[in-house]
Coordinates of C-alpha atoms in Angstrom, one line a residue:
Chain A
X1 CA 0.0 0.0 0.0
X2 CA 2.7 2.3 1.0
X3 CA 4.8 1.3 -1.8
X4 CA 2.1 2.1 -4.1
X5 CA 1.2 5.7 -2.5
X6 CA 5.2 6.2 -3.1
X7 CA 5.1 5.2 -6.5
X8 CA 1.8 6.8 -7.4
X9 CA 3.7 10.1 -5.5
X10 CA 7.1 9.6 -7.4
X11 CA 4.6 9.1 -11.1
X12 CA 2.8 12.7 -10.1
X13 CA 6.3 14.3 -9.2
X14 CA 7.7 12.7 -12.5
X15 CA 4.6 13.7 -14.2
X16 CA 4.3 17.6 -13.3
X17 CA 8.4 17.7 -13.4
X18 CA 8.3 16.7 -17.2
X19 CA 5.8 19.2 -17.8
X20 CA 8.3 21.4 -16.2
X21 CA 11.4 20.4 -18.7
X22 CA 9.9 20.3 -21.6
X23 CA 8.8 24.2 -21.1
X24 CA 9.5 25.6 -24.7
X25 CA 6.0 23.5 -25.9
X26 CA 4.2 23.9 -22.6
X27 CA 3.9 27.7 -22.0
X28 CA 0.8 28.3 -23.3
X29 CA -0.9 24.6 -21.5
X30 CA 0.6 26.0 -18.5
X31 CA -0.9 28.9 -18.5
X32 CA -4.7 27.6 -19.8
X33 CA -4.1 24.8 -16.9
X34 CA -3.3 27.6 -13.9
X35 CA -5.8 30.0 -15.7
X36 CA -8.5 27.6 -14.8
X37 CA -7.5 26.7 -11.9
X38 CA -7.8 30.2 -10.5
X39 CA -3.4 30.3 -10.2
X40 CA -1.7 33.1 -11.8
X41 CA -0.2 32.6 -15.0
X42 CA 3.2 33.0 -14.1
X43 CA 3.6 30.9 -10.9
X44 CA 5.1 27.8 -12.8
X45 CA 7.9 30.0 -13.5
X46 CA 8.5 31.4 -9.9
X47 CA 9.5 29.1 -7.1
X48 CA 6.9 27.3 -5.1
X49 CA 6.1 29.0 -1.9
X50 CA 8.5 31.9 -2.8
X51 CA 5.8 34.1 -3.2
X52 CA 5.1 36.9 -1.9
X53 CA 8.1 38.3 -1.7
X54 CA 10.0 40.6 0.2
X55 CA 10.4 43.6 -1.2
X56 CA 8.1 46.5 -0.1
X57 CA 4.6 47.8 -1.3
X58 CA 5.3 50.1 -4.4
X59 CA 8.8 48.8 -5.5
X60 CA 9.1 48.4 -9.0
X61 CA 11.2 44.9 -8.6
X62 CA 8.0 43.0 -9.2
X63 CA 7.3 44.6 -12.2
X64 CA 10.7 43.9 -13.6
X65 CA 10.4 40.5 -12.3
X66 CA 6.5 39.8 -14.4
X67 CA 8.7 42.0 -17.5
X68 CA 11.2 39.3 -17.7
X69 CA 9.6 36.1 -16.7
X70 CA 6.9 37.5 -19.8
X71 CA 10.1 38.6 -22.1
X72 CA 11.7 35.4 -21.8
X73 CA 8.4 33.4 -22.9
X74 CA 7.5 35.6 -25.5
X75 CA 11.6 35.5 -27.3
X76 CA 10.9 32.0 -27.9
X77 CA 13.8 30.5 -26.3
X78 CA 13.8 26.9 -25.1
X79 CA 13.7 27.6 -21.3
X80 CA 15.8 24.6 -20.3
X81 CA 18.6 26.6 -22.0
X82 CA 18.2 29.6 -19.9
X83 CA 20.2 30.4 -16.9
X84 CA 19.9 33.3 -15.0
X85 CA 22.8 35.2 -12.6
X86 CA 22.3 38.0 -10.5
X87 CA 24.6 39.8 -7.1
X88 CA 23.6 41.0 -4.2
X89 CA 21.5 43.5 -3.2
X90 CA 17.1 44.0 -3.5
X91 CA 17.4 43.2 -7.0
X92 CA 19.6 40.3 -6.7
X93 CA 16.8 38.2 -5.1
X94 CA 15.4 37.9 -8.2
X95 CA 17.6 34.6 -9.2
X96 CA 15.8 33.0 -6.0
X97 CA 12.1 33.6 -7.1
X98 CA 12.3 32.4 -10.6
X99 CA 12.2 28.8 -11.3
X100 CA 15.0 28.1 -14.1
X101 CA 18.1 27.2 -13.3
X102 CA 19.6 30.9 -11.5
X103 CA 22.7 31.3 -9.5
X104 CA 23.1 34.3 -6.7
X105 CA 26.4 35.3 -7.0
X106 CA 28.5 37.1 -4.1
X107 CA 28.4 41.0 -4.8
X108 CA 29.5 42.2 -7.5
X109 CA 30.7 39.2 -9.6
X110 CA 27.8 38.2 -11.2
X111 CA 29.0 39.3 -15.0
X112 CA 32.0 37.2 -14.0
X113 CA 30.1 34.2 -13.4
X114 CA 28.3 34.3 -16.2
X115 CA 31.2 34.8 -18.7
X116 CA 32.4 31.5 -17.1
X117 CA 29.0 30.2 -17.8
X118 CA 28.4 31.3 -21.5
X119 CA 32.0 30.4 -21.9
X120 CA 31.9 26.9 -20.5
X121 CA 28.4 26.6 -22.4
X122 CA 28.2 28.2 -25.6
X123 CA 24.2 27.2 -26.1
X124 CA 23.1 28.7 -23.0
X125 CA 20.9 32.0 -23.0
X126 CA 22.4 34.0 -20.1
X127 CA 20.9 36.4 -18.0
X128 CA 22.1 39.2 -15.5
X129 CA 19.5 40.8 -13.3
X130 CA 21.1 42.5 -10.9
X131 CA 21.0 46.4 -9.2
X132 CA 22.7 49.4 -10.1
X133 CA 25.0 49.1 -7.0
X134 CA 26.0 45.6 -7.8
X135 CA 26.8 46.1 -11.3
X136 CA 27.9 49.5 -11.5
X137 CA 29.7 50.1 -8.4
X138 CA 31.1 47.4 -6.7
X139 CA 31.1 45.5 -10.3
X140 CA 32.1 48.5 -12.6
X141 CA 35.0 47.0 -13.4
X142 CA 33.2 43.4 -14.5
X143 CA 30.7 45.2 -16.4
X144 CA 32.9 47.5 -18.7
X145 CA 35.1 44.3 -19.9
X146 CA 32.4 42.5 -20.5
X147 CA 30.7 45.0 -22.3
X148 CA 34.2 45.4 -24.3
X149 CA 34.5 41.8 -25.0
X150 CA 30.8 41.7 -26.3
X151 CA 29.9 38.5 -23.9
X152 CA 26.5 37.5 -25.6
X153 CA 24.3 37.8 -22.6
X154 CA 21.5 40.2 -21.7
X155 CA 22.0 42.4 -18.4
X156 CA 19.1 43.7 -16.9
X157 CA 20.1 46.7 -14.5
X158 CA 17.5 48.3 -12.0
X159 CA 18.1 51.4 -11.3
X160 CA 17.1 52.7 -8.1
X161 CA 19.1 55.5 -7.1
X162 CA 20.8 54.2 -3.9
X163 CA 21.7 50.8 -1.9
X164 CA 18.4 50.1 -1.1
X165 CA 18.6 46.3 1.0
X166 CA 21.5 48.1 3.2
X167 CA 19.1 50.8 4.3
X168 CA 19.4 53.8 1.3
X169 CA 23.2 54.9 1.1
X170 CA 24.7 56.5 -2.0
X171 CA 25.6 54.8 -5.1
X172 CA 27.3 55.9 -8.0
X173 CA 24.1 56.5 -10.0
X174 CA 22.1 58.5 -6.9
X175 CA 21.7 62.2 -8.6
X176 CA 23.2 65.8 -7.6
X177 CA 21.3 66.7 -4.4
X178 CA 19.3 63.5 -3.5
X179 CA 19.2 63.6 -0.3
X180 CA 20.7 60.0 1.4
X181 CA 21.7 57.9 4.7
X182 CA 24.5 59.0 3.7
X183 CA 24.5 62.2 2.0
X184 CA 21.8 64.1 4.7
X185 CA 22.7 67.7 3.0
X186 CA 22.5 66.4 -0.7
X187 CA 24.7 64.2 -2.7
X188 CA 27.1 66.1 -4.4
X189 CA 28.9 63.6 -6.4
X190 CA 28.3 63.4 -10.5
X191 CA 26.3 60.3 -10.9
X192 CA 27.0 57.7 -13.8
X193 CA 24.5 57.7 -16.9
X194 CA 24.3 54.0 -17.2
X195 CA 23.0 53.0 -21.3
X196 CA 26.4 55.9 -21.5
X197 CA 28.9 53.7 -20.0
X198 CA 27.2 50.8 -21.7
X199 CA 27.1 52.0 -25.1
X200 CA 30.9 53.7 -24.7
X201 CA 32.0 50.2 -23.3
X202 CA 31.0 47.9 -26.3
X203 CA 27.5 47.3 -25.7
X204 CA 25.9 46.3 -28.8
X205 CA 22.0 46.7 -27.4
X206 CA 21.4 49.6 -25.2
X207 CA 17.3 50.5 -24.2
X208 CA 16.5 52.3 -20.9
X209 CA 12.7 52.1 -19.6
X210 CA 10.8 53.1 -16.6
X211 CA 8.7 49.8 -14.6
X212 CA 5.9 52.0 -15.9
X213 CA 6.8 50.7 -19.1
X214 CA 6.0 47.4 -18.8
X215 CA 4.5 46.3 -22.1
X216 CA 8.1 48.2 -24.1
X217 CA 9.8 46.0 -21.0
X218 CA 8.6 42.9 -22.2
X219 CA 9.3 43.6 -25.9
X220 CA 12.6 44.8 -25.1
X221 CA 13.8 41.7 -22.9
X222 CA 12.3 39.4 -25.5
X223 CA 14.4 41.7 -28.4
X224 CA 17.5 41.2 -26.5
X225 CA 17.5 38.0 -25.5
X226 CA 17.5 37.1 -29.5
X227 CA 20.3 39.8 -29.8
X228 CA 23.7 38.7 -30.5
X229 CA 26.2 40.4 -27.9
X230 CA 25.8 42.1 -25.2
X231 CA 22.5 43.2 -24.6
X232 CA 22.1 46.5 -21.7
X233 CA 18.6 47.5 -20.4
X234 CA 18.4 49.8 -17.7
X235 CA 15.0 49.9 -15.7
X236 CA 14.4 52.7 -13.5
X237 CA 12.4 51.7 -10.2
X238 CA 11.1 53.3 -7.8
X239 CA 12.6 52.8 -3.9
X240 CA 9.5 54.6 -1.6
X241 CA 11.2 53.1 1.0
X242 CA 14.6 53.9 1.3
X243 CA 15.3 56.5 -1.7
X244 CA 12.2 58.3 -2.4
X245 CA 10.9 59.0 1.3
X246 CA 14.2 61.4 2.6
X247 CA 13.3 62.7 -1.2
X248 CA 10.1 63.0 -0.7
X249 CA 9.0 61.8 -3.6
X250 CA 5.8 60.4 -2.4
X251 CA 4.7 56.8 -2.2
X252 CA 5.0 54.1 -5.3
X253 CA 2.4 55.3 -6.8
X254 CA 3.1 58.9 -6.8
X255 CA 6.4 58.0 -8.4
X256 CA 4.3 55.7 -10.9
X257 CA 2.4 58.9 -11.8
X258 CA 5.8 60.7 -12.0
X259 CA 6.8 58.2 -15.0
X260 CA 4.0 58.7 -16.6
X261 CA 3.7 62.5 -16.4
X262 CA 7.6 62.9 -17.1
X263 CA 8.9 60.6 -19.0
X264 CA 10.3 61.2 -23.3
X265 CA 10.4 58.4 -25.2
X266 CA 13.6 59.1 -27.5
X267 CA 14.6 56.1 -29.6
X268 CA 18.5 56.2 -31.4
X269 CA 19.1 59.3 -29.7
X270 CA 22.9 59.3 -28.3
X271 CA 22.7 58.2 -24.7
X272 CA 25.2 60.6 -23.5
X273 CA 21.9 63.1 -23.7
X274 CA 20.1 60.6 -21.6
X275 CA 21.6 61.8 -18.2
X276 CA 19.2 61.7 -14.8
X277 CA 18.7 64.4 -12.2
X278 CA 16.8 64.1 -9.3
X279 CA 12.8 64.1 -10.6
X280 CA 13.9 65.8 -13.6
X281 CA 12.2 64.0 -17.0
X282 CA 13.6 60.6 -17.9
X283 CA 14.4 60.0 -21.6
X284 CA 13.5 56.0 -21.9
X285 CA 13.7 54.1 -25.5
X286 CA 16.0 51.7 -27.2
X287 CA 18.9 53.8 -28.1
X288 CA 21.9 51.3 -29.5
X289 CA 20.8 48.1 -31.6
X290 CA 23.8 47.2 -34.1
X291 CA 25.5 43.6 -34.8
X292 CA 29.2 43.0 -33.5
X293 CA 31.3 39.4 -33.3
X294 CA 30.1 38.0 -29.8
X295 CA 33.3 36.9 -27.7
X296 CA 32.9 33.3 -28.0
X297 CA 32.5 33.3 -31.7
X298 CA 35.9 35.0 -31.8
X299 CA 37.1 32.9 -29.4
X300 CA 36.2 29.6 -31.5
X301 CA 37.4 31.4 -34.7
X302 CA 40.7 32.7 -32.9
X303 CA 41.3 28.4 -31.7
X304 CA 40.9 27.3 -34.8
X305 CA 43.3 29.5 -36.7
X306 CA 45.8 28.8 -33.9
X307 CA 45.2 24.8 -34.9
X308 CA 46.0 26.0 -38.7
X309 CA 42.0 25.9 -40.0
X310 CA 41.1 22.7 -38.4
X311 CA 38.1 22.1 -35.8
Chain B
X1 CA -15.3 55.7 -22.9
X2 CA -14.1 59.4 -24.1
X3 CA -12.4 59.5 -27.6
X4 CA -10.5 62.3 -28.8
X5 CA -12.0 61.4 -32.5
X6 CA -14.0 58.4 -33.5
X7 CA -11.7 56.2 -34.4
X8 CA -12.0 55.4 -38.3
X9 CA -12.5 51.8 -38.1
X10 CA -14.6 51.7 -34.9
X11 CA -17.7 50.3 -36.0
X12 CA -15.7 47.2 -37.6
X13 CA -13.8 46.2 -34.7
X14 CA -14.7 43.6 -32.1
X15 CA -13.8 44.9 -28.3
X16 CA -12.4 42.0 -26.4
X17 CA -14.4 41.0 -22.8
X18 CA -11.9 40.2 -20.1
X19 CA -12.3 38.5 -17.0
X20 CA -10.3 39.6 -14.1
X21 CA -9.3 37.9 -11.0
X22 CA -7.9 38.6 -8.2
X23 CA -5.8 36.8 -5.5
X24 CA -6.6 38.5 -2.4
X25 CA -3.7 37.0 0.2
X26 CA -1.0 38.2 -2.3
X27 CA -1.9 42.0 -2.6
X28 CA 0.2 44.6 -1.1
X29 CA -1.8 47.5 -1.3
X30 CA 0.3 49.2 -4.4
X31 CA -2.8 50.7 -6.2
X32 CA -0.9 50.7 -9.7
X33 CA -4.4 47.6 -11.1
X34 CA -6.1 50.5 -9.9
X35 CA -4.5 53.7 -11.8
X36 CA -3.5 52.4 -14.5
X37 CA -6.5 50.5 -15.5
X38 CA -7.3 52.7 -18.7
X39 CA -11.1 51.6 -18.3
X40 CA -11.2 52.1 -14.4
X41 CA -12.4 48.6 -13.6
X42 CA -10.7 48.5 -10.2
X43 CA -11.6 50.5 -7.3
X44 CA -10.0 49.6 -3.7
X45 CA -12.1 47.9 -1.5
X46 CA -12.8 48.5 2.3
X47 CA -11.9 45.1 3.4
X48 CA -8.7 43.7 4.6
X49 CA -6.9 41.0 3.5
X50 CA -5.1 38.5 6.0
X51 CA -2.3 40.5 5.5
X52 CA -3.7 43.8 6.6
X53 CA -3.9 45.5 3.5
X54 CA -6.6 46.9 1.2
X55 CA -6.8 44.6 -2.4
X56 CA -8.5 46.2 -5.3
X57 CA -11.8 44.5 -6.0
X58 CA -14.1 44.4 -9.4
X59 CA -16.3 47.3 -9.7
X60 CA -17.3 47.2 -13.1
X61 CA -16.6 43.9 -14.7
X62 CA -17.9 44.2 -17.9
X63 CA -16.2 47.7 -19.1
X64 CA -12.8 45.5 -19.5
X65 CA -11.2 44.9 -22.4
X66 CA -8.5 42.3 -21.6
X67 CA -6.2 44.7 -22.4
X68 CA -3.6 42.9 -19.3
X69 CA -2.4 45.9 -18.2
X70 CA -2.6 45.2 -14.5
X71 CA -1.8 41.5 -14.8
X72 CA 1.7 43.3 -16.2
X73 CA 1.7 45.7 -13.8
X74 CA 1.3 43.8 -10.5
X75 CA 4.3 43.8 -8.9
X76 CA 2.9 40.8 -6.3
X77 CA 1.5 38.4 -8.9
X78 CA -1.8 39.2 -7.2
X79 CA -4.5 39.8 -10.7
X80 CA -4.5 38.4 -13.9
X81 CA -7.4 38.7 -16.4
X82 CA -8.9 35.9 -19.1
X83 CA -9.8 37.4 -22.4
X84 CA -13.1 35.9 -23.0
X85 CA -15.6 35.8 -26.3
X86 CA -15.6 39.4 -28.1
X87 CA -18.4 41.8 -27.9
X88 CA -19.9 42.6 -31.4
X89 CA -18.7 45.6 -33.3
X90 CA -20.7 48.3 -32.1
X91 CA -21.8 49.2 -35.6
X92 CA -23.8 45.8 -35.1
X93 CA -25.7 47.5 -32.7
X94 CA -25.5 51.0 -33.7
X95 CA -25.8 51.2 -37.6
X96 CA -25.4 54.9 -37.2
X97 CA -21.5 54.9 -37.6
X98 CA -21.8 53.5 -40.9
X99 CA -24.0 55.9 -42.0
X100 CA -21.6 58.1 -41.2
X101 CA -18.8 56.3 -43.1
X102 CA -21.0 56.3 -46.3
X103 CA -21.2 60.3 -46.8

């Protein structure tokens, strides 16, 4: 009887986990199946019992979170092949909620790891969502290099203005006179335009968007992931927790209402004209899309002319 | 619904019906179904949820269009909405736009 229950258990298990694998077919029975079962559409691809998460009411990290998981369905890529890195920090929790194979990295090195990863693995689609802080602070370095080198991955960067998990200090992106943990008279420092840096270090797909944007979110992630290269999207989220409240910049919503009031929508312009001040309009569109060798194609082409032309 | 103009093709196009639903226990409160809902389907309700927050609830189910917008916009996975059959073209109904069309 027992043995029965178990193998009737392990049959189910094996049963729903093929489902699982064999995603690329599946999406759409998935969704009809949790559709009418009263389950959101998404849940097979977060974690089980993940959900909710932590992050705070208003915080655009959700958002980005639906953007992706919605992107990466919609670009048509087989979802066994998908692997997703992200750092430390609010953002880098992401990796934990979504159910493909994700590694959280220690801070910083999470461009690192996946260069080892598309490296190791040509045929994997590679992901990066991790936080302005991680990426462009403590990871600067990572992300300039691989940006040079054209690593074919996507890298999906919320912006939020400060270190948000560790309680709202300045970053490198926090603009002129925000007002900080750790800048309580104003930040003076110049902050860093990212789709700038990214463009000027190699990147060959650059698109900024607000969490407002969700719909030009999706298209975007689903556009990069079938991009060849290095892909950059920068997604500017609200913090009402940590950033916006010394800033006084109202509650989620407010800030919500802030995108859509003050946002441009500037496609191809030259992102050094992009730059952020504090509440000042945001200029959000896809602004580099052009076709470079990835590095491991030059890598392969580079081992095989060291062999003299053969395989 | 206001329009700026009458759209050209308006009495030839179906308007999708959507169904929407809401999972109560994962709301945080956010608003943004709410707001950004272009057909103001959502309101926020009284009630708590076991959480202690306020979820949006259905106050006018049958102006939505399935456009999704709040199923995309939910930062908690808390609303999603089923496009159901199509309404009619209005024209179907109202055989005054075409009369209009004709001149």
């Amino acid at each position: 009887m027992t043995e029965g229950h178990d193998e009737h258990d392990l049959q189910h298990h094996n049963g729903s986990s093929s489902v699982h694998r064999d995603r690329s077919g599946t999406v759409a029975l998935h969704e009809r199946h949790h559709r009418e079962t009263g389950e959101h559409p998404l849940d097979h691809l977060l974690r089980p019992g993940r959900i909710p998460h932590i992050w705070c009411t208003g915080c655009g990290l959700g958002v980005v979170l639906t953007a992706y998981l919605n992107g990466i369905q919609k670009a048509g890529v087989d979802l066994d092949k998908v692997a997703i890195v992200s750092g430390i920090g609010c953002t880098g929790r992401i990796a934990g909620y979504i159910n493909l194979d994700s590694f959280h990295t220690t801070h910083g090195r999470a461009l690192p790891f996946a260069t080892g990863l598309k490296l190791a693995n040509p045929e994997l689609k590679v992901s990066v969502i991790s936080g302005d802080g991680d990426l462009f602070a403590i990871g600067g370095n990572h992300l300039i290099h691989a940006a040079r080198r054209n690593v074919d991955m996507l890298v999906l960067c919320v912006n939020n203005f400060n270190y948000g998990m560790t309680g709202g200090q300045v970053a490198p992106t926090t603009p002129v006179t925000a007002r900080t943990q750790t800048s309580p008279y104003g930040c003076w420092e110049h902050p860093f335009n990212l789709p700038y840096v990214a463009a000027a270090s190699g990147a060959v797909y650059v698109a900024r968007w607000t969490v407002l944007h969700a719909r030009r979110l999706v298209e975007s992630v689903a556009e990069a992931v079938r991009h060849p290269g290095f892909s950059f999207i920068e997604v500017i989220s609200q913090c009402p927790t940590n950033f916006d409240r010394p800033n006084k910049g109202g509650e989620g919503i407010d800030l919500m209402h802030f995108y859509e009031k003050k946002t441009v929508v500037k496609n191809g312009i030259d992102p050094k004209e992009a730059d952020i001040g504090l509440y000042t309009p945001i200029v959000c569109g896809k602004f580099v899309d052009q076709s470079k060798p990835t590095y491991d194609s030059c890598y392969t082409n580079m081992c095989t002319m060291a062999r003299g032309g053969k395989k | 619904m206001k329009y700026w103009r009458e759209p050209l093709d308006r009495g030839r196009c179906e308007v999708p019906k959507g169904k929407v639903t809401i999972i109560d226990k994962r709301c945080k409160g956010c608003r943004f179904c709410v707001e950004f809902c272009p057909r103001k389907v959502l309101e926020v309700s009284k009630g708590f949820n076991e959480k202690g927050y306020h979820p949006p609830e259905i106050a006018r189910p049958d102006d939505c269009i399935a456009c999704g917008f709040c199923e995309l916009v939910c930062p908690d996975f808390a609303i999603f909405v089923d496009q159901q059959a199509s309404c009619p073209p209005p024209a179907a109904k109202a055989p005054k736009t075409q009369e209009v069309g004709a001149h």
